[in-house]
mmCIF file of C-alpha atoms and ligand atoms in Angstrom:
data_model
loop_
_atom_site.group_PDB
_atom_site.id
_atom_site.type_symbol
_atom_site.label_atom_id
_atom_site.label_comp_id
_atom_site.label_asym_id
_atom_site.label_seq_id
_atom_site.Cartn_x
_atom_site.Cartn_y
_atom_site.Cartn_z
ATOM 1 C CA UNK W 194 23.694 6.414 -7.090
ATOM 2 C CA UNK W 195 20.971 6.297 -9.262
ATOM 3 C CA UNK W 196 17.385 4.832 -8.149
ATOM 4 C CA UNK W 197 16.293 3.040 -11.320
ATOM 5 C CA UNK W 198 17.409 -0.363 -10.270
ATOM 6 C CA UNK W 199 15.252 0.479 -7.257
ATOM 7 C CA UNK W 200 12.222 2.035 -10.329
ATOM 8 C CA UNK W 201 12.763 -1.149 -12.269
ATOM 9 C CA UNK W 202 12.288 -3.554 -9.151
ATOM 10 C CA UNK W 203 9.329 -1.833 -7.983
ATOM 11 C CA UNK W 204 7.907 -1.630 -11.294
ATOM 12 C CA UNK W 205 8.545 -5.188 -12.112
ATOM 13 C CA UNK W 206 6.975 -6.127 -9.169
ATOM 14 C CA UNK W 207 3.601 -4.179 -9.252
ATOM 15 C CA UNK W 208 3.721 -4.044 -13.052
ATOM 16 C CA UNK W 209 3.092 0.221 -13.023
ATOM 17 C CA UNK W 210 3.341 2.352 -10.323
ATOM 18 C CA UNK W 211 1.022 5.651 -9.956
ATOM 19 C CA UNK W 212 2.130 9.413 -10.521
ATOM 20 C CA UNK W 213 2.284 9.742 -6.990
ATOM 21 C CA UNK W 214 4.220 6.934 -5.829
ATOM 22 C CA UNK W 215 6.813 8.437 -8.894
ATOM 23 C CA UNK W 216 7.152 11.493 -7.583
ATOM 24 C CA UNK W 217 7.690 10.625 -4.162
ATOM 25 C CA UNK W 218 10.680 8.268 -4.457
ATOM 26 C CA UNK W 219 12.302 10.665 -7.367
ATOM 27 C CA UNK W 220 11.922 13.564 -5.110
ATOM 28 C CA UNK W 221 13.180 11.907 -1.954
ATOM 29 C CA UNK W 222 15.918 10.800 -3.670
ATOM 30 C CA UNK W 223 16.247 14.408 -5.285
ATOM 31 C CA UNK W 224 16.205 16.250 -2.058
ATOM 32 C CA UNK W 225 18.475 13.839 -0.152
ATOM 33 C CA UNK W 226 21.140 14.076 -2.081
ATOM 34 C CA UNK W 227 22.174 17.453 -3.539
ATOM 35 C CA UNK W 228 21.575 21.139 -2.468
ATOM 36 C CA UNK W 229 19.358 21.948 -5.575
ATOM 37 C CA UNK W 230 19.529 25.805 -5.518
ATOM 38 C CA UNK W 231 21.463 28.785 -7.047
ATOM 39 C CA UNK W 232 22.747 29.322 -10.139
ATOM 40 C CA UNK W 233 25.083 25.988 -10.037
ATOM 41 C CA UNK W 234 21.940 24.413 -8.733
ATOM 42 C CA UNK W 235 18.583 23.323 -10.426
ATOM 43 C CA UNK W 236 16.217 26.425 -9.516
ATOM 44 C CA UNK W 237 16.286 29.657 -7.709
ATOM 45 C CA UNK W 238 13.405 29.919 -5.018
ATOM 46 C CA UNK W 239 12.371 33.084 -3.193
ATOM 47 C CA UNK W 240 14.199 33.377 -0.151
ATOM 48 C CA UNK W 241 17.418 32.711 -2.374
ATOM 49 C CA UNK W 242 16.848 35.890 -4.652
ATOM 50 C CA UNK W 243 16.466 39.088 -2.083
ATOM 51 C CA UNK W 244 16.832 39.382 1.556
ATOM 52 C CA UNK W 245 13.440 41.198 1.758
ATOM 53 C CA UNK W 246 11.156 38.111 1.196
ATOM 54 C CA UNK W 247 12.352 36.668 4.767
ATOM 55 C CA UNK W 248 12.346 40.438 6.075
ATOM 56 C CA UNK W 249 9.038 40.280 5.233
ATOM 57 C CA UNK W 250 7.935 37.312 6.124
ATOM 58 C CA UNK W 251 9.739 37.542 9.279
ATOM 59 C CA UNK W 252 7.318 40.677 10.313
ATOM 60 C CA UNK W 253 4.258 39.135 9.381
ATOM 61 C CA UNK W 254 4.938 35.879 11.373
ATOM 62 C CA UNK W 255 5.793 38.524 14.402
ATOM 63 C CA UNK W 256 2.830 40.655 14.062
ATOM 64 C CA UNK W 257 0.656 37.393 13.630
ATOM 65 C CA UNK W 258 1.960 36.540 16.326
ATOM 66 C CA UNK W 259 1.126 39.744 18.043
ATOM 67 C CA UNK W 260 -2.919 39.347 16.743
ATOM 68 C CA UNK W 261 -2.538 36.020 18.379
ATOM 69 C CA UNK W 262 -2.117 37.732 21.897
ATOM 70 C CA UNK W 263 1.449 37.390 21.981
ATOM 71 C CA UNK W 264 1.540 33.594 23.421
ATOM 72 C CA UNK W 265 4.288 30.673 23.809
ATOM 73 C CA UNK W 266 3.832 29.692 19.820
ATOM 74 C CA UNK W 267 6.059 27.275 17.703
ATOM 75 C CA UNK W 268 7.056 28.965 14.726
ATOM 76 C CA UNK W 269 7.633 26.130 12.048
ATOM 77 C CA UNK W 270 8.980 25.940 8.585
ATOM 78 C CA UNK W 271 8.273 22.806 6.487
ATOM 79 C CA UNK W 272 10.856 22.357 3.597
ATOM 80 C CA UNK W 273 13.684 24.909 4.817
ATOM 81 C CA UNK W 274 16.482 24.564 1.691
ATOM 82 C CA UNK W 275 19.102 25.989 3.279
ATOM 83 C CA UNK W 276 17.656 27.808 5.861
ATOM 84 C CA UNK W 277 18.070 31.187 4.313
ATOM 85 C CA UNK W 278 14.492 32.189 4.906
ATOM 86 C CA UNK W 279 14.604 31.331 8.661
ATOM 87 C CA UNK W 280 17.952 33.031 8.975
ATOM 88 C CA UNK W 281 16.354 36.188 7.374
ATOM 89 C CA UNK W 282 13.096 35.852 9.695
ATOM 90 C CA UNK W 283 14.822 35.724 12.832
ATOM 91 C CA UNK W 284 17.275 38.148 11.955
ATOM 92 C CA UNK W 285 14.429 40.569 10.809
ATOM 93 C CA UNK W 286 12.827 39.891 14.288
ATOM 94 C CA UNK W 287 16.070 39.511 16.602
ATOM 95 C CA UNK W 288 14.947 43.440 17.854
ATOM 96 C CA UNK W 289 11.734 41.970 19.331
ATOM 97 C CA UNK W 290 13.325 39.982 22.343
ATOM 98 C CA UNK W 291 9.621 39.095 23.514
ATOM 99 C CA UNK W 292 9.270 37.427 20.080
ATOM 100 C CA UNK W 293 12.196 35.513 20.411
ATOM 101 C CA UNK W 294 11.524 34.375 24.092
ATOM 102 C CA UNK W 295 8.296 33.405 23.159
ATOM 103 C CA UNK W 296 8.707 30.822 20.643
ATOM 104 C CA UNK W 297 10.255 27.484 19.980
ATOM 105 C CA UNK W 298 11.573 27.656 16.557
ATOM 106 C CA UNK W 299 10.827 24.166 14.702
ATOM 107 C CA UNK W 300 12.122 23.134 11.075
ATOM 108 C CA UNK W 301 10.542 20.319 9.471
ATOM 109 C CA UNK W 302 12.719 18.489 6.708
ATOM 110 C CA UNK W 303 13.543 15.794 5.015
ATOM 111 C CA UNK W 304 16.435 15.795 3.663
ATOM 112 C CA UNK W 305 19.586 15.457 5.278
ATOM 113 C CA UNK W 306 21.929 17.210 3.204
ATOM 114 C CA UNK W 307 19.395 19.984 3.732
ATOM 115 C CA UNK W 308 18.962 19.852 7.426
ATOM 116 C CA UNK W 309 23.188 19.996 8.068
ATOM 117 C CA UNK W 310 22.666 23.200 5.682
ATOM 118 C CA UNK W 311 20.131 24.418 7.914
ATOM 119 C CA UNK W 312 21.810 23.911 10.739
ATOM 120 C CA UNK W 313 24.805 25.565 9.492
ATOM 121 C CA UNK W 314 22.552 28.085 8.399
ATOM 122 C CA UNK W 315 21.217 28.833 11.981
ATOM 123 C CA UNK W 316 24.665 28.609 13.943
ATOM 124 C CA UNK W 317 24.366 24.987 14.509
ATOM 125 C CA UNK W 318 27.108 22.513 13.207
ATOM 126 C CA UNK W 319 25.795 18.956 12.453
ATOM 127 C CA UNK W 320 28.243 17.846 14.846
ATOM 128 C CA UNK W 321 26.952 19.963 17.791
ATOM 129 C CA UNK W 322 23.458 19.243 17.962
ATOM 130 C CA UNK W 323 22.637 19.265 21.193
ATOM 131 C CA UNK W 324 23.841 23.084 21.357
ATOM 132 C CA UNK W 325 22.544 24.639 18.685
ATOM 133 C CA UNK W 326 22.076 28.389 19.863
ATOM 134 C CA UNK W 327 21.875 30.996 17.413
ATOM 135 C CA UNK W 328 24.301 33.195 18.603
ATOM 136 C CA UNK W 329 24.980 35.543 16.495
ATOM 137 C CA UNK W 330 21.284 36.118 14.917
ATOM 138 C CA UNK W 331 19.750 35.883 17.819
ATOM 139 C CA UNK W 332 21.509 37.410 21.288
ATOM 140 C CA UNK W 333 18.618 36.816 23.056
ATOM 141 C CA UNK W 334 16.867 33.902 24.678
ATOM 142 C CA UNK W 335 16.008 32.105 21.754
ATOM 143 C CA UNK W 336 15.443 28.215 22.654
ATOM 144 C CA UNK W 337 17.472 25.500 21.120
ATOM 145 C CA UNK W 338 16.033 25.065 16.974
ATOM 146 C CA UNK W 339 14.651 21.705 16.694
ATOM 147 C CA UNK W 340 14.522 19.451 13.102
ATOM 148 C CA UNK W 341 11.787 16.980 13.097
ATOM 149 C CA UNK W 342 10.875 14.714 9.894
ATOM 150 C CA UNK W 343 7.287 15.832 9.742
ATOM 151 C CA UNK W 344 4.303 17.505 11.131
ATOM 152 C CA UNK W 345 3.563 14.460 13.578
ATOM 153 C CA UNK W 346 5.165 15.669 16.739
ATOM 154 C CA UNK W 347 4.521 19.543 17.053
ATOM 155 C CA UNK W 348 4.863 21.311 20.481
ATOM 156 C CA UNK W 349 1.123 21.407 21.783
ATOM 157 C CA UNK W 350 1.253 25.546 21.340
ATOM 158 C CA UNK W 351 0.132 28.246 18.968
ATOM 159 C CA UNK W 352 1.522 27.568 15.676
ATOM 160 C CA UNK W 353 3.256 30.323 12.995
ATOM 161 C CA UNK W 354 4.036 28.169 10.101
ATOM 162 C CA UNK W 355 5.478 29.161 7.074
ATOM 163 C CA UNK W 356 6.207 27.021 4.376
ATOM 164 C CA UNK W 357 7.664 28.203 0.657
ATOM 165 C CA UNK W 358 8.254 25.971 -2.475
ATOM 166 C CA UNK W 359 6.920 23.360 -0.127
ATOM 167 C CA UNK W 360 3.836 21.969 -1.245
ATOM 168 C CA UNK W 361 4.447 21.764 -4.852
ATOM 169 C CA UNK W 362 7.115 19.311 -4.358
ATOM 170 C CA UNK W 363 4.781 16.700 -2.770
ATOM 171 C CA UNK W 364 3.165 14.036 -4.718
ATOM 172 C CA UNK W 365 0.348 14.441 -7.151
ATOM 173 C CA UNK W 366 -2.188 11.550 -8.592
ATOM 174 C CA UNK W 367 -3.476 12.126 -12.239
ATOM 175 C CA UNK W 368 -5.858 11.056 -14.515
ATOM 176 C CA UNK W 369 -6.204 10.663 -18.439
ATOM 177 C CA UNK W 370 -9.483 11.046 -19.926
ATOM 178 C CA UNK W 371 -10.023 7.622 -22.149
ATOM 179 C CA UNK W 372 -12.810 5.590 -24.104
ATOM 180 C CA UNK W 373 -13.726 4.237 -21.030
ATOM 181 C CA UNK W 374 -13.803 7.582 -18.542
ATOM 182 C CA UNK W 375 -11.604 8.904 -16.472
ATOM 183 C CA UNK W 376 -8.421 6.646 -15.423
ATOM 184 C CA UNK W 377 -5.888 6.578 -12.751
ATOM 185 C CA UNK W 378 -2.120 7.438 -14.669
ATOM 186 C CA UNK W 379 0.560 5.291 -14.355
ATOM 187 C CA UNK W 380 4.008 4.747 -15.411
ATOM 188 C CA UNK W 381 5.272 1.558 -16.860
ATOM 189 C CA UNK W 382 8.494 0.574 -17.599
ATOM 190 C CA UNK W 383 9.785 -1.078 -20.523
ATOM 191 C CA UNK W 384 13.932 -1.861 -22.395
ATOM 192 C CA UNK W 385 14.958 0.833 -19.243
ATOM 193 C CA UNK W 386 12.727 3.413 -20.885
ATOM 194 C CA UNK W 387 9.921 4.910 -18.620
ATOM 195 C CA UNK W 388 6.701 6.017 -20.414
ATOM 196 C CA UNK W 389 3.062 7.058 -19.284
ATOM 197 C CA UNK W 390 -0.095 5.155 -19.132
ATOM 198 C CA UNK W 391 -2.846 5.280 -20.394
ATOM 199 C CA UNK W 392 -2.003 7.848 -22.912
ATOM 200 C CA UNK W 393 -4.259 10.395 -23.270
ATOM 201 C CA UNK W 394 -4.521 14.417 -24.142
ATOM 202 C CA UNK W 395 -7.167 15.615 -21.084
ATOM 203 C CA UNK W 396 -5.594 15.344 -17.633
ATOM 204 C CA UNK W 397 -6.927 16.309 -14.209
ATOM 205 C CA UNK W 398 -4.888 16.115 -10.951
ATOM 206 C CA UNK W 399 -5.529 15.814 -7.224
ATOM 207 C CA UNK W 400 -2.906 15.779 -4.241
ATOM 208 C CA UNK W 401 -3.753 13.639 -1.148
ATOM 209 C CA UNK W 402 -0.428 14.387 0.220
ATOM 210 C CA UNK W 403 -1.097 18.236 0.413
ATOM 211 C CA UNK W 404 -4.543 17.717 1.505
ATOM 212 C CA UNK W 405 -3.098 15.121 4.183
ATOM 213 C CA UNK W 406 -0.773 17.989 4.817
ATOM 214 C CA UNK W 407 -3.116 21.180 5.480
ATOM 215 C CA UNK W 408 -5.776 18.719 7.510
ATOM 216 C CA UNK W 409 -2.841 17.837 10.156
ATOM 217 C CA UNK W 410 -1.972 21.822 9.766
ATOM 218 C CA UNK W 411 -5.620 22.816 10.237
ATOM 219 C CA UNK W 412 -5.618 20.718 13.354
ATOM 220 C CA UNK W 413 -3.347 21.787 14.886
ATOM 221 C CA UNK W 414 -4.461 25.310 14.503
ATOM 222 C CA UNK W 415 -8.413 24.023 15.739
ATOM 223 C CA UNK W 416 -6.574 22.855 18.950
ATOM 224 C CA UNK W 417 -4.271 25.219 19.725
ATOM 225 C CA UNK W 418 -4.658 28.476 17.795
ATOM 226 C CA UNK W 419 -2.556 29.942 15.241
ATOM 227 C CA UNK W 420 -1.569 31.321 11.654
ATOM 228 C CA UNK W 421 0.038 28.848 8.287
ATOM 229 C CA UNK W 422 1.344 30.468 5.517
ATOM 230 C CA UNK W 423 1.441 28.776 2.097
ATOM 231 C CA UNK W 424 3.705 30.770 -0.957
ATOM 232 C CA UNK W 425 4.172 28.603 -3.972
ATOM 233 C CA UNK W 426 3.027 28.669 -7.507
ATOM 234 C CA UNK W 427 -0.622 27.286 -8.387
ATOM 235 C CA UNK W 428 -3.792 28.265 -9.453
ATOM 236 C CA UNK W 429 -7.278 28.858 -7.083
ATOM 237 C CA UNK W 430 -10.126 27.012 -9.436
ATOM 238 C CA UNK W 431 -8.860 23.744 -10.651
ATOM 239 C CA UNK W 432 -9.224 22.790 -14.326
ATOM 240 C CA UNK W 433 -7.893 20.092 -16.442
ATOM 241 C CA UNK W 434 -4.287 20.420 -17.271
ATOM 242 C CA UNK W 435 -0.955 18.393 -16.594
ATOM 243 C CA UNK W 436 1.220 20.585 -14.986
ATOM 244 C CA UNK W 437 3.849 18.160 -13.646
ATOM 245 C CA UNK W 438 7.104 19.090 -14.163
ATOM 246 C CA UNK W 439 10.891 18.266 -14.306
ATOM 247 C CA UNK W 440 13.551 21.299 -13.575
ATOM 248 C CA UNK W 441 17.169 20.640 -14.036
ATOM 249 C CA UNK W 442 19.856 22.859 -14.586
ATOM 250 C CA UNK W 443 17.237 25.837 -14.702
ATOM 251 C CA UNK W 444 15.408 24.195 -17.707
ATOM 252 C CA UNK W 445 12.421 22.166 -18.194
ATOM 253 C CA UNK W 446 13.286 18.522 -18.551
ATOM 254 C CA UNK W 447 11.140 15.623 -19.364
ATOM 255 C CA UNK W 448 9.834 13.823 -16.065
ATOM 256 C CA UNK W 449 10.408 10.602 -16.946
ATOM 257 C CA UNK W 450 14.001 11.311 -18.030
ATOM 258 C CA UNK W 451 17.083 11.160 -14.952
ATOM 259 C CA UNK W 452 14.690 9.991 -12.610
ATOM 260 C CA UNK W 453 15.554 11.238 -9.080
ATOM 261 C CA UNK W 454 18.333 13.380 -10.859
ATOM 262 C CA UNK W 455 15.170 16.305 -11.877
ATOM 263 C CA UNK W 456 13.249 18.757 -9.751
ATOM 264 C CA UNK W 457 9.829 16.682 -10.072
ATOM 265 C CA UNK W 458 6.966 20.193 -9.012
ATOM 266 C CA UNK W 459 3.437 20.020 -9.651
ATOM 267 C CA UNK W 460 1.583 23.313 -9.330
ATOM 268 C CA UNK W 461 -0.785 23.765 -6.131
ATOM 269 C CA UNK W 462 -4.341 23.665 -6.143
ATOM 270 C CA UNK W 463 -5.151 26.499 -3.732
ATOM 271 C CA UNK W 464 -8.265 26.307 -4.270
ATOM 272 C CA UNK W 465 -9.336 23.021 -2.856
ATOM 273 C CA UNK W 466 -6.450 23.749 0.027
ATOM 274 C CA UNK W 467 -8.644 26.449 0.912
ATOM 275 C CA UNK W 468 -12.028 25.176 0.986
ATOM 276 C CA UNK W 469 -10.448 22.066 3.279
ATOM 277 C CA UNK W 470 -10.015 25.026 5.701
ATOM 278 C CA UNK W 471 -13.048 26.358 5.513
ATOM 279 C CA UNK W 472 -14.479 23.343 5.762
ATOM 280 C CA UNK W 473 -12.931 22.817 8.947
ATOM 281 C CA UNK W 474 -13.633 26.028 10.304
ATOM 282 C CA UNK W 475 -11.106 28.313 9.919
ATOM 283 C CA UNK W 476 -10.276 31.200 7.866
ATOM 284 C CA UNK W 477 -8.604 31.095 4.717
ATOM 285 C CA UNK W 478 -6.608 34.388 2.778
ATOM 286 C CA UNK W 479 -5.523 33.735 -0.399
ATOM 287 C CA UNK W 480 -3.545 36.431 -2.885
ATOM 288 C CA UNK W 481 -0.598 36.906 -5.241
ATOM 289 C CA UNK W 482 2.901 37.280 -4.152
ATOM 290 C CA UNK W 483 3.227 40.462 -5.861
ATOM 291 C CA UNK W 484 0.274 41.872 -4.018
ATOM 292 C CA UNK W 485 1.306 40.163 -0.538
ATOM 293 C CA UNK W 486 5.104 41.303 -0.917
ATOM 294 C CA UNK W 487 3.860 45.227 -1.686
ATOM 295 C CA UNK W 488 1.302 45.268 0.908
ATOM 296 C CA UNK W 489 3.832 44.095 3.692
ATOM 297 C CA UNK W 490 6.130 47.121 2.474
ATOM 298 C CA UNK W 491 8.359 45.014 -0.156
ATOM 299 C CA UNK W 492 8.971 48.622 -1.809
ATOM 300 C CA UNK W 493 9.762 50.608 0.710
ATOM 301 C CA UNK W 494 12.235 48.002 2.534
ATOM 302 C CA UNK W 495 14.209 47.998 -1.091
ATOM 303 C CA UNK W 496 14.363 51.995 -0.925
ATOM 304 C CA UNK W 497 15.718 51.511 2.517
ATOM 305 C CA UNK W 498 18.424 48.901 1.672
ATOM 306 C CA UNK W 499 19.298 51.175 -1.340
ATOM 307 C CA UNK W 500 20.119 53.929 0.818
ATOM 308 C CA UNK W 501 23.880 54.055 2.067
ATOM 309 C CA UNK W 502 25.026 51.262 -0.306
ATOM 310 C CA UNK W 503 26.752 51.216 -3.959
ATOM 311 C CA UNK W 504 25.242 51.236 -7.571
ATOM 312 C CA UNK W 505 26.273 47.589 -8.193
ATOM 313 C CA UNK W 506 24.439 46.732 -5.054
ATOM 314 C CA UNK W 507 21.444 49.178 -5.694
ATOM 315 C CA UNK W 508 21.177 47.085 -9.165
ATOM 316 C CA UNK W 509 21.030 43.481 -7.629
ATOM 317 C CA UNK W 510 18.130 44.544 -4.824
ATOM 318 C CA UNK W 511 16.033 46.428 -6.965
ATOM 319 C CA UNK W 512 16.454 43.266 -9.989
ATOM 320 C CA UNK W 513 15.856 41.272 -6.742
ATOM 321 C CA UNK W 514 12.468 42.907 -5.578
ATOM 322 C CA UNK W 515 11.585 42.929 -9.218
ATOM 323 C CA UNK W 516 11.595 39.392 -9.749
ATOM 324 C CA UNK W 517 9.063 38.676 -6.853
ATOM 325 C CA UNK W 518 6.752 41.299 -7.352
ATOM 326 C CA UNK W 519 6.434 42.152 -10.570
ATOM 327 C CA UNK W 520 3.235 40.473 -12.570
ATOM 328 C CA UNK W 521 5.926 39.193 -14.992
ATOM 329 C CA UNK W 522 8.357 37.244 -12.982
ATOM 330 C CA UNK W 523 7.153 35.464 -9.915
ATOM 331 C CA UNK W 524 4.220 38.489 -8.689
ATOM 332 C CA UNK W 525 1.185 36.876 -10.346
ATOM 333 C CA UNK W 526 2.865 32.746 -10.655
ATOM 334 C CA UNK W 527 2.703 32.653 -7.240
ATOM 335 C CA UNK W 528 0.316 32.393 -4.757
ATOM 336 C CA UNK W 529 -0.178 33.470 -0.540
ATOM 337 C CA UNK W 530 -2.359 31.318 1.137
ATOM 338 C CA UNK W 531 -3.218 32.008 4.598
ATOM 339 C CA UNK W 532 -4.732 29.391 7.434
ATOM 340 C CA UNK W 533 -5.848 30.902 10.640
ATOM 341 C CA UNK W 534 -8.103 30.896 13.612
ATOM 342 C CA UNK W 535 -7.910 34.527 13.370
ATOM 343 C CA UNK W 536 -11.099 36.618 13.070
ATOM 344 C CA UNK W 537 -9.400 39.947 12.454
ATOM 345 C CA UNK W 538 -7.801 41.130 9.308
ATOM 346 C CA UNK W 539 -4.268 39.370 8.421
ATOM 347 C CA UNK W 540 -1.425 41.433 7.566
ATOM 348 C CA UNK W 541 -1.084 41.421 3.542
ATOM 349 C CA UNK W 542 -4.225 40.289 2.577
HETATM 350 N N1 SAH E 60 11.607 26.646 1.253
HETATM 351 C C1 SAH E 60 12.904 26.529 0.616
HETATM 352 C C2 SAH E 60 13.091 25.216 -0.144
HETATM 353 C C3 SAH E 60 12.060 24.804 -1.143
HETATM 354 S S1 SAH E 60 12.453 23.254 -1.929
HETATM 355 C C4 SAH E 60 13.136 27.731 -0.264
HETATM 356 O O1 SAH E 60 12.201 28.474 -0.507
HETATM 357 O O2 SAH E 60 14.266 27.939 -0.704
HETATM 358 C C5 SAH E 60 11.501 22.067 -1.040
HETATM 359 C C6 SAH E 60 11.977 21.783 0.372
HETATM 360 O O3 SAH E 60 11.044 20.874 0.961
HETATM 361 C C7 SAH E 60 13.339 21.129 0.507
HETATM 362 O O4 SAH E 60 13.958 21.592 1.687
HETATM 363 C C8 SAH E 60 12.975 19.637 0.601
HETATM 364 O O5 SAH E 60 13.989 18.848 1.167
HETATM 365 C C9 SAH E 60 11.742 19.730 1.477
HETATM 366 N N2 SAH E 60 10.802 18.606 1.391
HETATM 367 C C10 SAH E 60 10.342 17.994 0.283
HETATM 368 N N3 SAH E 60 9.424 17.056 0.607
HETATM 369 C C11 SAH E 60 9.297 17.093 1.957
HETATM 370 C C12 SAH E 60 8.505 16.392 2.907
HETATM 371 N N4 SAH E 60 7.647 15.447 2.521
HETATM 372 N N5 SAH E 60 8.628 16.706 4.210
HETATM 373 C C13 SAH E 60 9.479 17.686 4.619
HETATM 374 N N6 SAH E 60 10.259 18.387 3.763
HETATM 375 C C14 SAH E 60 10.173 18.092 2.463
#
């Protein structure tokens, strides 16, 4: 079903809506009805091209833990997909049984063609919720995995968060340089064709909604101690630009075009993420992925999968690992950020 007559209504009725308001009913719609990724899907993310990104996420949310003084934590991911990366993290850390009796594992999403992935995922049908045990990835004494809708209703413990291709897909306001200063951007609608407005060639962007997001984050970690970890493409000193974007079928595609039916991504400003942080007292670590992935041990985990396995499958890991570190593919595009209450060094920084 498509969600212009629902565009056109609201539009009618409030004349223009902003870039913001856009994006969030597009992607809602976007995310609750498809599984976006893989080749067959819109985009590729991450977790989806090697093992080793969970692997290695996985042991930096344990050691983190670890630094933390090895407490009762909830370890949360906001915006699971399919649940790959948590399926790779706790099978990374299903050798630490301390780990895995120690925290309540918490996925936040919206979506719920994504969350019955995700729960598939992670050994739980949609139809068995109430026993959703990881049995095979995790023997031990992990606690039932919960799905909540957002950050409101966190356990009051330690958090590990860990959130990839997350922020990017929440909603961005812009503005157009005109005669008259800066302006908010809108879109109007017009004979079923969507178009910007005003029009104008200098744009500057700001995102409440991921500012919203990392305050509640950083909150949580003032209260009750704790580590969040950001990965997503962006830059760390904003300057004008329009970098909203439409993916669909692996190619750019014009926003405004198949709304809903498009990847709608803006990139993140990790840079003002950061200083909100700081600002509220906390710690904030902030690198490439390339860098992050290498310092973790990204290399030496491929040699180690490479070992006792055949050429074809040598090939695909080491393409894999090459597409997230190197400075050409997704190394250098994308960006670590790292929230803590921690004093001492974090692992990969
Ligand atoms: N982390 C995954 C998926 C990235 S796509 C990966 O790396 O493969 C973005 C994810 O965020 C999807 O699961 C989408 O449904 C979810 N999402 C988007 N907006 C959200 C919101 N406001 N709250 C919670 N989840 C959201």
């Amino acid at each position: 079903m498509s969600i212009l007559p629902k565009l056109r209504e609201l539009i009618t009725h409030k004349s223009q809506i902003s870039v913001a308001e856009y994006m969030e009913l597009c992607n809602t719609h976007y995310y609750a009805t498809r599984d976006p990724f893989g080749t067959q899907g819109d985009f590729t993310t991450a977790p989806e091209i090697s093992q080793i990104f969970g692997e290695l996420i996985g042991a930096w949310l344990a050691q983190t833990w670890h630094q933390l003084g090895s407490p009762k934590a909830v370890m949360c991911e906001a915006g699971g997909g399919r649940g790959t990366l948590m399926k790779d993290v706790l099978r990374a850390t299903r050798n630490l049984p301390q780990f895995h009796d120690a925290i309540r594992v918490v996925m936040v999403e919206t979506s719920p063609v994504l969350e019955a992935l995700q729960r598939k995922a992670l050994g739980a049908s949609s139809e068995e919720r109430g026993s959703n045990r990881l049995s095979s990835l995790a023997p031990r004494t992990l606690a039932p995995i919960e799905w909540h809708p957002n950050l409101n209703n966190l356990p009051s413990l330690p958090l590990l968060l860990v959130a990839n291709e997350f922020l990017d897909a929440l909603p961005i306001e812009q503005e157009v340089h005109t005669k008259e200063g800066w302006q908010q951007r809108h879109i109007l609608m017009r004979d079923n064709t969507l178009s910007f407005s005003p029009v104008g060639d200098r744009i500057r962007e700001s995102s409440p909604a991921c500012l919203a997001v990392m305050k509640q984050i950083c909150d949580h970690i003032k209260r009750f101690g704790g580590a969040a970890l950001f990965i997503d493409y962006g830059y760390n000193t904003a300057a004008e630009g329009d970098t909203l974007q439409a993916l669909k079928n692996h190619k750019f595609h014009n926003p405004l075009e198949t709304p809903g039916e498009a990847d709608l991504t803006a990139h993140v400003n990790f840079g003002a993420l950061q200083q909100a942080a700081i600002a509220m007292k906390l710690h904030g670590y902030y690198t490439t992925q390339g860098e992050f992935l290498r310092r973790l041990g990204a290399e030496l985990r491929a040699t180690a999968l490479c070992k006792n396995t055949n050429h074809e499958s040598r090939a695909t890991i080491l393409q894999g690992l090459e597409r997230l570190v190197s400075p050409e593919q997704m190394g250098e595009l994308f960006k670590v950020l790292c929230v803590t209450s921690l004093m001492d060094d974090v692992a990969g920084f």
